[in-house]
Tab-separated table of C-alpha atoms and ligand atoms in Angstrom:
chain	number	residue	atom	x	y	z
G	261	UNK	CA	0.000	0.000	0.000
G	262	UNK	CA	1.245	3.784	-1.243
G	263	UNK	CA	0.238	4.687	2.670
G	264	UNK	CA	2.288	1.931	4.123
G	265	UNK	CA	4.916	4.102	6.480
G	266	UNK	CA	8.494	4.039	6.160
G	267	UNK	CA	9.882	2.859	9.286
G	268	UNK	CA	12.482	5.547	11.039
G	269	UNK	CA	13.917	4.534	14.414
G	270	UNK	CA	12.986	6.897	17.191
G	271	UNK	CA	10.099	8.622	15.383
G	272	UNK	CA	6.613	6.687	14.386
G	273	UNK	CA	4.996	8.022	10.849
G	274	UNK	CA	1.246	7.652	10.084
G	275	UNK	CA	-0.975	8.719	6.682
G	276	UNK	CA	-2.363	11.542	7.493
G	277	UNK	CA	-6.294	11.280	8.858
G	278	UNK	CA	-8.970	12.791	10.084
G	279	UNK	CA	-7.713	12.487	13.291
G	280	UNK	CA	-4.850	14.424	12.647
G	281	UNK	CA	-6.954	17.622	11.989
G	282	UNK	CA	-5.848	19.776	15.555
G	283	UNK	CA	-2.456	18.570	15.357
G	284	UNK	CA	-1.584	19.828	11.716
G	285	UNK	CA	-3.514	22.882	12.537
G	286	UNK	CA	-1.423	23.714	15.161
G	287	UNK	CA	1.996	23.137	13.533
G	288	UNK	CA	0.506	25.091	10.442
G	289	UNK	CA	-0.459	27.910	12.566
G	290	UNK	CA	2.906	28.772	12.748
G	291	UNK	CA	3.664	31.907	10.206
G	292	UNK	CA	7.269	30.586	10.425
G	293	UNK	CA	6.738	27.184	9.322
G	294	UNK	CA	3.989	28.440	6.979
G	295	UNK	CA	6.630	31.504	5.259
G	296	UNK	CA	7.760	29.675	2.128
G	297	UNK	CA	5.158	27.381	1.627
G	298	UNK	CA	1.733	28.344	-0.615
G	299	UNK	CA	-0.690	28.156	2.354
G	300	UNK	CA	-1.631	31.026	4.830
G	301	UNK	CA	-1.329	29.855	8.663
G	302	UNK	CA	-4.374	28.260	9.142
G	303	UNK	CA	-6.716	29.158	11.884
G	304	UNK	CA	-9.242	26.015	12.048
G	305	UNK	CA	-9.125	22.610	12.315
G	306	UNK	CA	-11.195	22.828	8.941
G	307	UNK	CA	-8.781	24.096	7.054
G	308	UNK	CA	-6.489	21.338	8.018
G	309	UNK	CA	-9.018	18.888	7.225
G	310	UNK	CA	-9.033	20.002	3.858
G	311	UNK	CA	-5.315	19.472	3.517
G	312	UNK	CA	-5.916	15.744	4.994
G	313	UNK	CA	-8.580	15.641	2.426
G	314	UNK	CA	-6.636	16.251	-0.714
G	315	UNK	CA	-3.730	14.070	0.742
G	316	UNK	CA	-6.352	11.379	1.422
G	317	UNK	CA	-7.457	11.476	-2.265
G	318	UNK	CA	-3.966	12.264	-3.635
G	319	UNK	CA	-3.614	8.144	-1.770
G	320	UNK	CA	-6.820	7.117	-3.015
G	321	UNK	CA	-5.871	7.674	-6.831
G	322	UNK	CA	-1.859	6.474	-5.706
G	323	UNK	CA	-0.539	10.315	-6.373
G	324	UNK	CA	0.774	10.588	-3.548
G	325	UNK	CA	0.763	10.501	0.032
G	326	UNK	CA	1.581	12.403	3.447
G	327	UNK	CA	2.737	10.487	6.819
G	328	UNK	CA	2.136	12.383	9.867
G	329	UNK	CA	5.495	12.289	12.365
G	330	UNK	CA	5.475	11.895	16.139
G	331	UNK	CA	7.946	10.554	18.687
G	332	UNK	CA	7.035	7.361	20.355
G	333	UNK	CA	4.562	7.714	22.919
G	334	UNK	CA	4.138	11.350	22.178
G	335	UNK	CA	0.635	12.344	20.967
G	336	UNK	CA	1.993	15.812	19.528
G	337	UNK	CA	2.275	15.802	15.301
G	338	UNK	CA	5.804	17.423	15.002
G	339	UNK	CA	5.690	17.304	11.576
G	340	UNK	CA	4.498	15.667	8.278
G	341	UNK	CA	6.764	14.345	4.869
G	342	UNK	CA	5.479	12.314	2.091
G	343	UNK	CA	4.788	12.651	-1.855
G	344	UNK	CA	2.911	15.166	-3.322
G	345	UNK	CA	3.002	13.750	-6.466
G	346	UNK	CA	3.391	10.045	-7.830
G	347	UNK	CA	3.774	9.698	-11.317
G	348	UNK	CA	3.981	6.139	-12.343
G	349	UNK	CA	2.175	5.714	-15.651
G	350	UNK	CA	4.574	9.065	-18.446
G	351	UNK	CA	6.976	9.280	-15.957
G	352	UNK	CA	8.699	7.552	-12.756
G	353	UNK	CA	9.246	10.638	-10.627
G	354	UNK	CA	8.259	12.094	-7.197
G	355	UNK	CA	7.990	14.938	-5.405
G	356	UNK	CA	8.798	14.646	-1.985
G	357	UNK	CA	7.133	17.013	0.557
G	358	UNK	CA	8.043	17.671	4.515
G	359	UNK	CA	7.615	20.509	7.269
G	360	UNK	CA	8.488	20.397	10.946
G	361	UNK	CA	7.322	22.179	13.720
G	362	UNK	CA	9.442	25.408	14.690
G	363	UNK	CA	11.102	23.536	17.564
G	364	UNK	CA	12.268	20.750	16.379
G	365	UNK	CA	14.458	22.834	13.837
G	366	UNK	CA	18.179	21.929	13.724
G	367	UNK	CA	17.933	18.448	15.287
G	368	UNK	CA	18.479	16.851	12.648
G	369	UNK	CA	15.348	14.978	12.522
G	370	UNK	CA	14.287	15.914	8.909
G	371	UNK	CA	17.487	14.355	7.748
G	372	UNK	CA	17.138	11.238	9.909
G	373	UNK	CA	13.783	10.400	8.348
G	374	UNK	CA	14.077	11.304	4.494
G	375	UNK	CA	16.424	8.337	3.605
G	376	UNK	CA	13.775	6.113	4.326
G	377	UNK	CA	11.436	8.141	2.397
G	378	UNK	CA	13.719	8.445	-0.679
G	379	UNK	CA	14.231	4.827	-0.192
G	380	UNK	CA	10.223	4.285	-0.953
G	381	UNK	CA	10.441	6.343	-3.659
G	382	UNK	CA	13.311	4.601	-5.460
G	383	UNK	CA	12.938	1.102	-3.918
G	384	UNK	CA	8.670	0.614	-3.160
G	385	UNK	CA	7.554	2.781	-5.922
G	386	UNK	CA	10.166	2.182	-8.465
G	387	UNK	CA	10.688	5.822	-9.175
G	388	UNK	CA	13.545	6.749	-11.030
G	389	UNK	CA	13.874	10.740	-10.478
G	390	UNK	CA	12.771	11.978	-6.854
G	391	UNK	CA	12.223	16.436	-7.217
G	392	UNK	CA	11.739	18.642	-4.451
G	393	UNK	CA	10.131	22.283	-5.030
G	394	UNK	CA	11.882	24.730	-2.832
G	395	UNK	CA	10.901	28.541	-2.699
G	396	UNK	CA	13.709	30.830	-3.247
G	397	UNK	CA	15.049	32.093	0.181
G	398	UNK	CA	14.150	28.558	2.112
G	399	UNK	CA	18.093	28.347	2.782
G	400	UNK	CA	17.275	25.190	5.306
G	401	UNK	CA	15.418	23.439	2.611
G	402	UNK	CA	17.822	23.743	0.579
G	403	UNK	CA	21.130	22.409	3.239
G	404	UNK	CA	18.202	19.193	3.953
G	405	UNK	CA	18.059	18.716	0.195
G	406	UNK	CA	21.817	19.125	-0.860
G	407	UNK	CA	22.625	17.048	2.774
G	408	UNK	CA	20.381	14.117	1.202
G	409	UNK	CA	22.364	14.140	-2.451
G	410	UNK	CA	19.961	16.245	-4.081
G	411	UNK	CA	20.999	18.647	-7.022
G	412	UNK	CA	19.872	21.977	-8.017
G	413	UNK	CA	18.684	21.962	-11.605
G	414	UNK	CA	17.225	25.579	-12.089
G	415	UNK	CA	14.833	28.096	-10.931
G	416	UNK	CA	11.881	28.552	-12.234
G	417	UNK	CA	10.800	32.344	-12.296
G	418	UNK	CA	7.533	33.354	-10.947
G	419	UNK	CA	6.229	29.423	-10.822
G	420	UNK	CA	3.919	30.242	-8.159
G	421	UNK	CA	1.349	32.129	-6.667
G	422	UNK	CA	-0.153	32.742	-3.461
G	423	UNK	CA	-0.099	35.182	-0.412
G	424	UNK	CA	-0.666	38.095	-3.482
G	425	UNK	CA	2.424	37.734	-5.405
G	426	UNK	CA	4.570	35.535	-7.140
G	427	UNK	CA	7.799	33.277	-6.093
G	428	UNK	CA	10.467	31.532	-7.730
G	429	UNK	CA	10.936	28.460	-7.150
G	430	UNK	CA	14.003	25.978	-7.202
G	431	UNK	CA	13.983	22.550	-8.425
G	432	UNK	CA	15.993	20.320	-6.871
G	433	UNK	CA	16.104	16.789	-8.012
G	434	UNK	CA	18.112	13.545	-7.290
G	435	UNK	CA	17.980	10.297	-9.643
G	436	UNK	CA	17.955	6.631	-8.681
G	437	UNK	CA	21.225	6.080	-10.678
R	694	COA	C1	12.841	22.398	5.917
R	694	COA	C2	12.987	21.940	7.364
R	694	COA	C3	12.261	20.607	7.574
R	694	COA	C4	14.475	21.757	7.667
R	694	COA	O1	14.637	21.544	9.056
R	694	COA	P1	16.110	21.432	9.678
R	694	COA	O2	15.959	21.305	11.137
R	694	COA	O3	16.949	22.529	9.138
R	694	COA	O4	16.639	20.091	9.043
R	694	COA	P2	16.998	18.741	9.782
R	694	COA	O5	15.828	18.251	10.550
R	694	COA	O6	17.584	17.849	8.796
R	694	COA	O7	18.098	19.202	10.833
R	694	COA	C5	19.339	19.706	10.397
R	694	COA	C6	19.856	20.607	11.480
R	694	COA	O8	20.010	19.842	12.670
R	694	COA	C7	21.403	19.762	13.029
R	694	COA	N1	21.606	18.373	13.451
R	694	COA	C8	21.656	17.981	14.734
R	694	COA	N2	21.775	16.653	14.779
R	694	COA	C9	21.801	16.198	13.516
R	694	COA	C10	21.894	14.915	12.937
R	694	COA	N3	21.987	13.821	13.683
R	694	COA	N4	21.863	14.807	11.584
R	694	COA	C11	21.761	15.889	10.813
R	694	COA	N5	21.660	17.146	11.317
R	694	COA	C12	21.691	17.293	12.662
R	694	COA	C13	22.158	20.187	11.790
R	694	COA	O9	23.387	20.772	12.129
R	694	COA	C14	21.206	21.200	11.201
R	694	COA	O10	21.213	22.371	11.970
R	694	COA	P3	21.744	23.762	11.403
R	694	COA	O11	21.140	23.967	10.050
R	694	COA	O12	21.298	24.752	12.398
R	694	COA	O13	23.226	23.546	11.314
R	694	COA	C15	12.423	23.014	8.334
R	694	COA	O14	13.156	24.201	8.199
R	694	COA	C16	10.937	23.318	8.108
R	694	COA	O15	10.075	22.560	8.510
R	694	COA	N6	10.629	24.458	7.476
R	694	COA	C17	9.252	24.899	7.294
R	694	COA	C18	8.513	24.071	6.274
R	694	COA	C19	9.212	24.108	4.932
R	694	COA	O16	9.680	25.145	4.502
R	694	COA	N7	9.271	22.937	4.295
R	694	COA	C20	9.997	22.781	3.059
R	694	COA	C21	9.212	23.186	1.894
R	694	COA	S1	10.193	22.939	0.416
């Protein structure tokens, strides 16, 4: 199953559910976590359920998916990685996804748990090309990717919109060979 966790010691990951609607609200409440990525900080539980929703369907349809991180016999969602994008049937490529909660920020704990991510990419899913979209300015994005053998390929000028005006973004990619 896409939604099948990867398996990290000292951290337990879980597809992202209903019942994770308070606990993603909180850590996307945080304008910090939120600055370079194309939501606002979100205020309800509602708009985190309809997050969980399109990650749900993104697993229903095998595009993708999004595991919810804690620590063992912690309730609290510190964070959340996964794929938001799958493409299997003109293409064998990924786009891997992650955020953490402002305090657990330079504990190395994002680069503890994407090898075994990558690894379902390239090994689970058979993915040949794994791509990361990183706003321009997100300089600890960036050290995560290029620590985890990513490359830079380009930038892509005014690729997205939200928050009423336009960003650049950087593609970063590593392959399977
Ligand atoms: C992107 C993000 C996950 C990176 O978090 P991070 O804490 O910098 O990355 P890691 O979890 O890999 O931790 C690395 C840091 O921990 C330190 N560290 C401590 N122990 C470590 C270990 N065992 N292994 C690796 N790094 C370790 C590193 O020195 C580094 O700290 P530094 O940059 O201050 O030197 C985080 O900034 C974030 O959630 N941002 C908001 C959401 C976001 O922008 N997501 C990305 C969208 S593209």
């Amino acid at each position: 199953m896409i939604t099948d966790p990867p398996r990290v010691d000292g951290f337990e990951l879980r597809a992202l559910s209903e019942a994770d609607a308070a606990g993603l609200r909180d850590l996307f409440s945080d304008p910090e976590v939120c600055a370079f990525m194309d939501i606002e900080p979100l205020q309800t539980e509602f708009e985190a359920l309809d997050i969980i929703d399109w990650a749900e369907a993104q697993a229903a349809q095998g595009l993708g998916v999004r595991w919810g991180i804690r620590r063992p016999g912690d309730p609290r969602l510190i964070g959340t990685v996964g794929f938001n994008r799958i493409e299997r049937s003109r293409g064998r490529w990924g786009e891997i996804a992650y955020d953490l909660a402002r305090d657990q920020w330079g504990r190395g704990v994002m680069s503890t748990i994407l090898p075994a991510v990558t690894a379902r990419g390239f090994t689970d899913f058979g993915l040949l090309r794994l791509e990361a979209m990183v706003t321009v300015g997100n300089a600890r994005s960036c050290a995560l990717l290029e620590r985890m053998g990513f490359h830079l390929e380009g930038v892509l000028a005014r690729r997205g919109w939200w928050k009423d005006r336009a960003w650049d973004q950087m593609v970063f990619a590593r392959l399977a060979d």
